[in-house]
Amino acid sequence: MYLATHELDFLIVYFDLDGNGKLSLDEFVKGIHGTMNKRRRAMVEKVFRALDHGDQGYLLIDDLVRRFNPSELPEVLSGEMTAEGRTNKMIASLEGARGMGEEIHHQISWGEWLSYYTEHSAGVIDDAEFVWRLERSWGVDEVDHDDERLGRLCALLRAKLEQTATGPAGATAKRQALRRIFKRYDRDESGNITPDEFALVLANYMIHVEEGQLGVVFNHFDQDGSGRIDFMEFIHYLYKDEEEM
């Protein structure tokens, strides 16, 4: 393919992101992938904010490994990759997104996160599929969950728990009674409730959650994104509007 001088100059300017007059492999790859559209970038930003506890401006790799759930991704469902293998690939790609020669560390910046998903986006043609992959992988919905409906669910769960939390009156006694109930569902005695154990809580108290929304509800309780709910998280979310608890 023949390029005129002015066309070649345009390409060099386009690919030479740092303006040093040279084209690195990293710049070439980023130029080929292009940028994400508004919807995709907004979803990538939303997931980053959801995972960035404390607004630190970076994500910890250990937290990402705990939170990432590739079990519903096609490459895992088909048996092409294991869940562990897909997780390892994601982490390796994120660390590679910082560019050659940069120091390896255990944090992922917003720029590295954006670079990774810009590259990932290039391989996914459909916007809906791209968003779906992020929703399933990170447990973050593109459209915010209905806060009013979630509030009603929590109020119902709180009321049903208190009906079975028999004992003396008062905040301290109520907390102790709720802790006993919490331990009842902590079947592996880990001090935390897993997603399966949380589903059992809702089922036993006959609280219906729409299909596909259990993970969303669970993540509201799981405030540190550990994949488990400890007793303080459980109480804090149930009684977030009440000072006494």
XYZ file of C-alpha atoms in Angstrom:
245
model
C 0.000 0.000 0.000
C 1.377 3.374 -1.018
C 1.016 6.362 1.314
C 1.662 9.950 0.385
C 4.013 11.918 2.626
C 1.207 13.883 4.276
C -0.706 10.642 4.949
C 2.347 9.084 6.549
C 2.864 12.197 8.670
C -0.752 11.959 9.849
C -0.306 8.314 10.877
C 2.867 9.102 12.799
C 1.130 11.890 14.720
C -1.841 9.594 15.417
C 0.253 6.732 16.781
C 2.984 8.782 18.510
C 1.093 9.348 21.753
C 3.975 10.858 23.725
C 5.116 13.051 20.831
C 8.758 11.961 20.970
C 8.968 11.307 17.231
C 9.273 7.559 17.728
C 6.693 4.789 17.635
C 6.834 2.228 20.427
C 5.091 -1.151 20.355
C 2.799 0.014 23.165
C 1.763 3.104 21.181
C 1.190 1.016 18.062
C -1.079 -1.445 19.895
C -3.090 1.371 21.491
C -3.457 3.087 18.128
C -4.729 -0.071 16.452
C -7.288 -0.707 19.192
C -8.607 2.842 19.101
C -10.905 4.189 21.804
C -14.094 2.900 23.383
C -17.440 4.504 22.703
C -19.292 6.441 25.395
C -21.363 3.524 26.687
C -18.419 1.161 27.036
C -16.164 3.711 28.702
C -18.930 4.673 31.149
C -19.293 1.023 32.167
C -15.534 0.611 32.582
C -15.458 3.736 34.767
C -18.415 2.520 36.826
C -16.756 -0.812 37.588
C -13.500 0.929 38.526
C -15.337 3.240 40.948
C -17.228 0.305 42.442
C -13.986 -1.581 43.069
C -12.014 1.448 44.276
C -12.924 1.332 47.949
C -12.020 4.593 49.646
C -11.542 6.463 46.347
C -7.812 5.781 46.384
C -7.460 6.064 42.623
C -6.094 2.552 42.201
C -7.177 -1.071 42.589
C -5.329 -3.755 44.513
C -4.608 -6.905 42.540
C -5.457 -9.120 45.524
C -8.901 -7.474 45.673
C -9.402 -7.992 41.945
C -8.578 -11.689 42.216
C -11.149 -12.079 45.011
C -13.850 -10.125 43.196
C -13.395 -11.322 39.606
C -15.930 -13.998 38.661
C -15.367 -15.438 35.185
C -17.658 -18.450 35.696
C -20.325 -17.177 33.265
C -17.948 -16.043 30.533
C -18.257 -18.078 27.314
C -14.621 -19.170 27.283
C -15.059 -20.713 30.753
C -18.495 -22.241 30.138
C -17.224 -23.868 26.946
C -14.283 -25.432 28.766
C -11.786 -23.508 26.663
C -10.357 -22.026 29.870
C -10.720 -22.731 33.563
C -11.962 -19.994 35.881
C -8.513 -19.843 37.471
C -6.835 -19.656 34.085
C -9.133 -16.837 32.971
C -8.423 -14.936 36.185
C -4.680 -15.348 35.747
C -4.931 -14.137 32.156
C -6.846 -11.053 33.264
C -4.273 -10.175 35.925
C -1.352 -10.758 33.553
C -3.004 -8.526 30.947
C -3.693 -5.793 33.495
C -0.092 -5.829 34.651
C 1.028 -5.785 31.029
C -1.147 -2.729 30.380
C 1.289 -0.528 32.294
C 3.763 -0.835 29.435
C 7.168 -2.369 28.967
C 9.912 -1.390 31.353
C 7.600 -0.033 34.036
C 7.912 -1.268 37.592
C 5.790 -4.259 38.595
C 3.634 -3.527 41.632
C 0.419 -4.737 43.208
C -1.780 -1.814 42.225
C -3.684 -1.062 39.046
C -4.169 2.596 38.187
C -7.117 4.032 36.303
C -4.915 4.436 33.228
C -3.872 0.788 33.317
C -7.477 -0.294 33.867
C -8.655 1.828 30.927
C -5.827 0.562 28.719
C -6.700 -3.061 29.497
C -10.380 -2.640 28.703
C -9.674 -0.572 25.600
C -7.714 -3.539 24.283
C -10.400 -5.972 25.468
C -13.114 -3.856 23.842
C -11.527 -4.210 20.419
C -12.281 -7.939 20.452
C -15.962 -7.579 21.366
C -18.115 -6.287 18.514
C -21.432 -5.827 20.307
C -21.824 -3.131 22.994
C -24.385 -5.178 24.910
C -22.047 -8.165 25.070
C -19.160 -5.984 26.273
C -21.321 -4.531 29.059
C -22.698 -7.969 29.923
C -19.174 -9.361 30.328
C -18.283 -6.620 32.807
C -21.543 -7.041 34.717
C -21.046 -10.785 35.090
C -17.318 -10.568 35.806
C -17.497 -7.891 38.502
C -21.069 -8.005 39.829
C -21.729 -4.384 38.858
C -24.906 -3.518 36.945
C -24.836 -0.982 34.129
C -28.186 0.383 35.315
C -28.308 1.169 39.026
C -30.350 -1.215 41.101
C -33.673 0.168 42.281
C -32.727 1.623 45.685
C -36.338 1.820 46.796
C -36.924 -1.850 46.013
C -33.683 -2.814 47.744
C -34.744 -0.761 50.756
C -38.038 -2.643 50.914
C -36.200 -5.955 50.708
C -33.900 -4.978 53.590
C -36.834 -3.743 55.668
C -38.644 -7.039 55.101
C -35.568 -9.086 55.989
C -34.978 -6.963 59.087
C -38.573 -7.420 60.236
C -38.489 -11.182 59.732
C -35.145 -11.519 61.490
C -36.411 -9.530 64.461
C -39.470 -11.760 64.702
C -37.191 -14.719 65.367
C -34.591 -12.783 67.373
C -36.245 -13.448 70.712
C -34.786 -12.123 73.936
C -34.635 -8.991 76.103
C -35.335 -5.580 74.614
C -32.596 -3.090 73.766
C -30.018 -2.610 71.040
C -27.350 -4.783 72.683
C -29.710 -7.702 73.223
C -31.027 -7.346 69.673
C -27.498 -7.419 68.288
C -26.681 -10.563 70.266
C -29.844 -12.279 69.046
C -29.064 -11.347 65.446
C -25.522 -12.637 65.855
C -26.930 -16.015 66.890
C -29.044 -16.085 63.731
C -26.037 -15.028 61.663
C -23.977 -17.902 63.090
C -26.765 -20.331 62.268
C -26.337 -19.580 58.570
C -22.541 -19.395 58.737
C -22.413 -23.112 58.085
C -18.674 -23.377 57.566
C -18.091 -21.352 60.771
C -15.810 -18.961 58.920
C -17.275 -15.880 60.582
C -18.689 -14.820 57.220
C -21.686 -15.589 55.048
C -20.985 -16.728 51.502
C -23.284 -16.044 48.520
C -24.774 -19.541 48.858
C -25.372 -19.048 52.580
C -26.903 -15.624 51.912
C -29.257 -17.177 49.360
C -30.292 -19.668 52.043
C -31.071 -16.827 54.471
C -33.390 -15.198 51.941
C -35.001 -18.499 50.980
C -35.665 -19.539 54.583
C -37.285 -16.197 55.334
C -39.294 -16.486 52.098
C -37.850 -13.345 50.546
C -37.953 -13.533 46.764
C -35.181 -11.982 44.705
C -35.519 -11.782 40.943
C -33.333 -14.072 38.882
C -29.942 -12.517 38.286
C -30.352 -9.987 41.118
C -29.083 -12.071 44.035
C -25.492 -11.066 43.299
C -26.467 -7.395 43.168
C -28.172 -7.587 46.567
C -25.255 -9.552 48.014
C -22.768 -6.926 46.808
C -24.687 -4.176 48.619
C -24.114 -6.047 51.883
C -20.543 -7.017 50.966
C -19.163 -3.519 51.388
C -15.464 -4.402 51.207
C -15.893 -6.523 48.081
C -14.353 -9.588 49.712
C -16.968 -11.967 48.331
C -18.232 -12.660 51.857
C -20.403 -10.784 54.351
C -19.168 -10.482 57.913
C -21.506 -9.747 60.812
C -20.675 -6.032 60.982
C -21.404 -5.602 57.261
C -24.643 -7.527 57.703
C -25.816 -5.355 60.591
C -24.551 -2.111 59.089
C -26.519 -2.537 55.885
C -29.687 -3.809 57.559
C -29.695 -0.902 60.015
C -27.910 1.768 57.983
C -30.696 4.261 58.725
C -30.807 3.561 62.456
C -28.183 5.000 64.796
C -28.858 2.549 67.617
C -27.371 -0.414 65.781
